PDB file of C-alpha atoms and ligand atoms in Angstrom:
ATOM      1  CA  UNK A   1      66.988 106.156  41.777  1.00 87.00           C
ATOM      2  CA  UNK A   2      65.398 107.168  38.460  1.00 93.00           C
ATOM      3  CA  UNK A   3      67.249 106.562  35.193  1.00 96.00           C
ATOM      4  CA  UNK A   4      67.954 109.824  33.290  1.00 97.00           C
ATOM      5  CA  UNK A   5      66.873 110.307  29.679  1.00 96.00           C
ATOM      6  CA  UNK A   6      69.517 110.703  26.978  1.00 96.00           C
ATOM      7  CA  UNK A   7      68.695 114.432  26.742  1.00 97.00           C
ATOM      8  CA  UNK A   8      68.986 114.895  30.500  1.00 97.00           C
ATOM      9  CA  UNK A   9      72.359 113.145  30.431  1.00 98.00           C
ATOM     10  CA  UNK A  10      73.648 115.281  27.514  1.00 97.00           C
ATOM     11  CA  UNK A  11      72.486 118.442  29.282  1.00 97.00           C
ATOM     12  CA  UNK A  12      74.063 117.484  32.598  1.00 97.00           C
ATOM     13  CA  UNK A  13      77.346 116.462  30.915  1.00 98.00           C
ATOM     14  CA  UNK A  14      77.938 120.143  30.123  1.00 97.00           C
ATOM     15  CA  UNK A  15      78.623 120.712  33.827  1.00 96.00           C
ATOM     16  CA  UNK A  16      81.402 118.091  33.827  1.00 96.00           C
ATOM     17  CA  UNK A  17      84.862 118.192  32.319  1.00 95.00           C
ATOM     18  CA  UNK A  18      85.279 115.855  29.318  1.00 97.00           C
ATOM     19  CA  UNK A  19      82.988 113.039  30.340  1.00 98.00           C
ATOM     20  CA  UNK A  20      81.211 111.542  27.301  1.00 98.00           C
ATOM     21  CA  UNK A  21      78.075 109.485  26.814  1.00 98.00           C
ATOM     22  CA  UNK A  22      78.689 106.060  25.231  1.00 96.00           C
ATOM     23  CA  UNK A  23      75.774 103.670  25.015  1.00 92.00           C
ATOM     24  CA  UNK A  24      74.417 103.534  28.569  1.00 94.00           C
ATOM     25  CA  UNK A  25      77.493 104.813  30.445  1.00 98.00           C
ATOM     26  CA  UNK A  26      79.398 108.065  30.903  1.00 98.00           C
ATOM     27  CA  UNK A  27      83.129 107.661  30.261  1.00 98.00           C
ATOM     28  CA  UNK A  28      86.433 109.449  30.694  1.00 98.00           C
ATOM     29  CA  UNK A  29      90.109 108.553  30.346  1.00 98.00           C
ATOM     30  CA  UNK A  30      92.674 109.822  32.858  1.00 98.00           C
ATOM     31  CA  UNK A  31      96.424 109.877  32.300  1.00 98.00           C
ATOM     32  CA  UNK A  32      99.280 110.076  34.794  1.00 98.00           C
ATOM     33  CA  UNK A  33     103.066 110.269  34.857  1.00 98.00           C
ATOM     34  CA  UNK A  34     103.434 106.618  35.818  1.00 98.00           C
ATOM     35  CA  UNK A  35     101.694 103.554  37.260  1.00 98.00           C
ATOM     36  CA  UNK A  36     102.247 104.614  40.849  1.00 98.00           C
ATOM     37  CA  UNK A  37     100.356 107.892  40.336  1.00 98.00           C
ATOM     38  CA  UNK A  38      97.563 106.113  38.458  1.00 98.00           C
ATOM     39  CA  UNK A  39      97.162 103.571  41.230  1.00 98.00           C
ATOM     40  CA  UNK A  40      97.249 106.247  43.952  1.00 98.00           C
ATOM     41  CA  UNK A  41      94.362 107.961  42.126  1.00 98.00           C
ATOM     42  CA  UNK A  42      92.449 104.667  41.941  1.00 99.00           C
ATOM     43  CA  UNK A  43      92.930 104.151  45.676  1.00 98.00           C
ATOM     44  CA  UNK A  44      91.460 107.568  46.433  1.00 98.00           C
ATOM     45  CA  UNK A  45      88.544 106.948  44.051  1.00 98.00           C
ATOM     46  CA  UNK A  46      87.949 103.548  45.692  1.00 98.00           C
ATOM     47  CA  UNK A  47      87.494 105.179  49.109  1.00 98.00           C
ATOM     48  CA  UNK A  48      85.144 107.783  47.659  1.00 98.00           C
ATOM     49  CA  UNK A  49      83.154 105.034  45.894  1.00 98.00           C
ATOM     50  CA  UNK A  50      82.774 103.178  49.178  1.00 98.00           C
ATOM     51  CA  UNK A  51      81.621 106.369  50.904  1.00 98.00           C
ATOM     52  CA  UNK A  52      78.982 106.934  48.179  1.00 98.00           C
ATOM     53  CA  UNK A  53      78.178 103.200  47.841  1.00 98.00           C
ATOM     54  CA  UNK A  54      78.551 103.732  44.123  1.00 98.00           C
ATOM     55  CA  UNK A  55      81.403 102.084  42.257  1.00 98.00           C
ATOM     56  CA  UNK A  56      83.234 102.699  38.986  1.00 98.00           C
ATOM     57  CA  UNK A  57      83.752 100.287  36.108  1.00 98.00           C
ATOM     58  CA  UNK A  58      87.358 100.846  35.207  1.00 98.00           C
ATOM     59  CA  UNK A  59      90.466  99.583  33.514  1.00 98.00           C
ATOM     60  CA  UNK A  60      94.047 100.495  34.216  1.00 98.00           C
ATOM     61  CA  UNK A  61      96.932 100.073  31.774  1.00 98.00           C
ATOM     62  CA  UNK A  62     100.207 101.423  33.192  1.00 98.00           C
ATOM     63  CA  UNK A  63      99.618 105.212  33.425  1.00 98.00           C
ATOM     64  CA  UNK A  64      96.063 105.397  32.120  1.00 98.00           C
ATOM     65  CA  UNK A  65      92.763 104.761  33.898  1.00 99.00           C
ATOM     66  CA  UNK A  66      89.565 104.484  31.859  1.00 98.00           C
ATOM     67  CA  UNK A  67      86.434 104.920  33.914  1.00 99.00           C
ATOM     68  CA  UNK A  68      82.829 104.332  32.960  1.00 98.00           C
ATOM     69  CA  UNK A  69      79.892 104.978  35.239  1.00 98.00           C
ATOM     70  CA  UNK A  70      76.345 103.689  35.225  1.00 98.00           C
ATOM     71  CA  UNK A  71      73.768 102.559  37.742  1.00 98.00           C
ATOM     72  CA  UNK A  72      73.079  98.840  37.530  1.00 96.00           C
ATOM     73  CA  UNK A  73      69.941  99.103  39.647  1.00 95.00           C
ATOM     74  CA  UNK A  74      68.403 101.656  37.236  1.00 97.00           C
ATOM     75  CA  UNK A  75      69.853 100.007  34.111  1.00 95.00           C
ATOM     76  CA  UNK A  76      71.170 103.395  32.973  1.00 97.00           C
ATOM     77  CA  UNK A  77      72.631 106.678  34.150  1.00 98.00           C
ATOM     78  CA  UNK A  78      71.417 108.462  37.287  1.00 98.00           C
ATOM     79  CA  UNK A  79      72.392 111.440  39.439  1.00 97.00           C
ATOM     80  CA  UNK A  80      74.589 109.049  41.429  1.00 98.00           C
ATOM     81  CA  UNK A  81      76.876 108.673  38.411  1.00 98.00           C
ATOM     82  CA  UNK A  82      77.213 112.438  38.144  1.00 98.00           C
ATOM     83  CA  UNK A  83      77.923 112.719  41.889  1.00 98.00           C
ATOM     84  CA  UNK A  84      80.733 110.179  41.594  1.00 98.00           C
ATOM     85  CA  UNK A  85      82.075 111.762  38.379  1.00 98.00           C
ATOM     86  CA  UNK A  86      82.352 115.135  40.145  1.00 98.00           C
ATOM     87  CA  UNK A  87      84.232 113.551  43.043  1.00 98.00           C
ATOM     88  CA  UNK A  88      86.562 111.750  40.618  1.00 98.00           C
ATOM     89  CA  UNK A  89      87.356 114.999  38.782  1.00 98.00           C
ATOM     90  CA  UNK A  90      88.070 116.719  42.116  1.00 98.00           C
ATOM     91  CA  UNK A  91      90.457 113.899  43.077  1.00 98.00           C
ATOM     92  CA  UNK A  92      92.204 114.107  39.683  1.00 98.00           C
ATOM     93  CA  UNK A  93      92.872 117.855  39.995  1.00 92.00           C
TER      94      UNK A  93
HETATM   95  C1  H2B B 101      73.741  97.221  47.514  1.00 93.70           C
HETATM   96  C2  H2B B 101      74.582  98.290  46.879  1.00 93.70           C
HETATM   97  O1  H2B B 101      74.276  99.538  47.406  1.00 93.70           O
HETATM   98  C3  H2B B 101      74.373  98.330  45.380  1.00 93.70           C
HETATM   99  O2  H2B B 101      74.652  97.076  44.830  1.00 93.70           O
HETATM  100  C4  H2B B 101      75.201  99.393  44.713  1.00 93.70           C
HETATM  101  C5  H2B B 101      76.690  99.195  44.849  1.00 93.70           C
HETATM  102  N1  H2B B 101      77.450  99.958  43.874  1.00 93.70           N
HETATM  103  C6  H2B B 101      76.920 100.304  42.707  1.00 93.70           C
HETATM  104  N2  H2B B 101      77.660 100.913  41.793  1.00 93.70           N
HETATM  105  C7  H2B B 101      77.173 101.245  40.616  1.00 93.70           C
HETATM  106  N3  H2B B 101      77.966 101.855  39.723  1.00 93.70           N
HETATM  107  N4  H2B B 101      75.888 100.990  40.296  1.00 93.70           N
HETATM  108  C8  H2B B 101      75.051 100.397  41.157  1.00 93.70           C
HETATM  109  O3  H2B B 101      73.872 100.192  40.846  1.00 93.70           O
HETATM  110  C9  H2B B 101      75.552 100.030  42.432  1.00 93.70           C
HETATM  111  N5  H2B B 101      74.784  99.484  43.358  1.00 93.70           N
END
């Protein structure tokens, strides 16, 4: 899949909720009531990632999950990252 230009990424980010471009990834931080809720979210995202064969880079500290998305194969950001970001936001709702 084709890597998107910085302008394409910025334009497409407008259709997402609070994801931001940082270097060559799009990023967002999610917060929860507690660890259990954060980990339940991660489990649901993990299944979605497997279904899409596209996986998040993430870090979890207690009730927060920081996620960054990029496409290794394209060495940048592609539509696949936006597809996964949309699914992640839907799971978070
Ligand atoms: C073979 C397999 O489809 C690839 O390695 C996939 C797996 N998950 C992936 N996830 C992400 N985020 N980027 C990739 O380029 C990627 N490649």
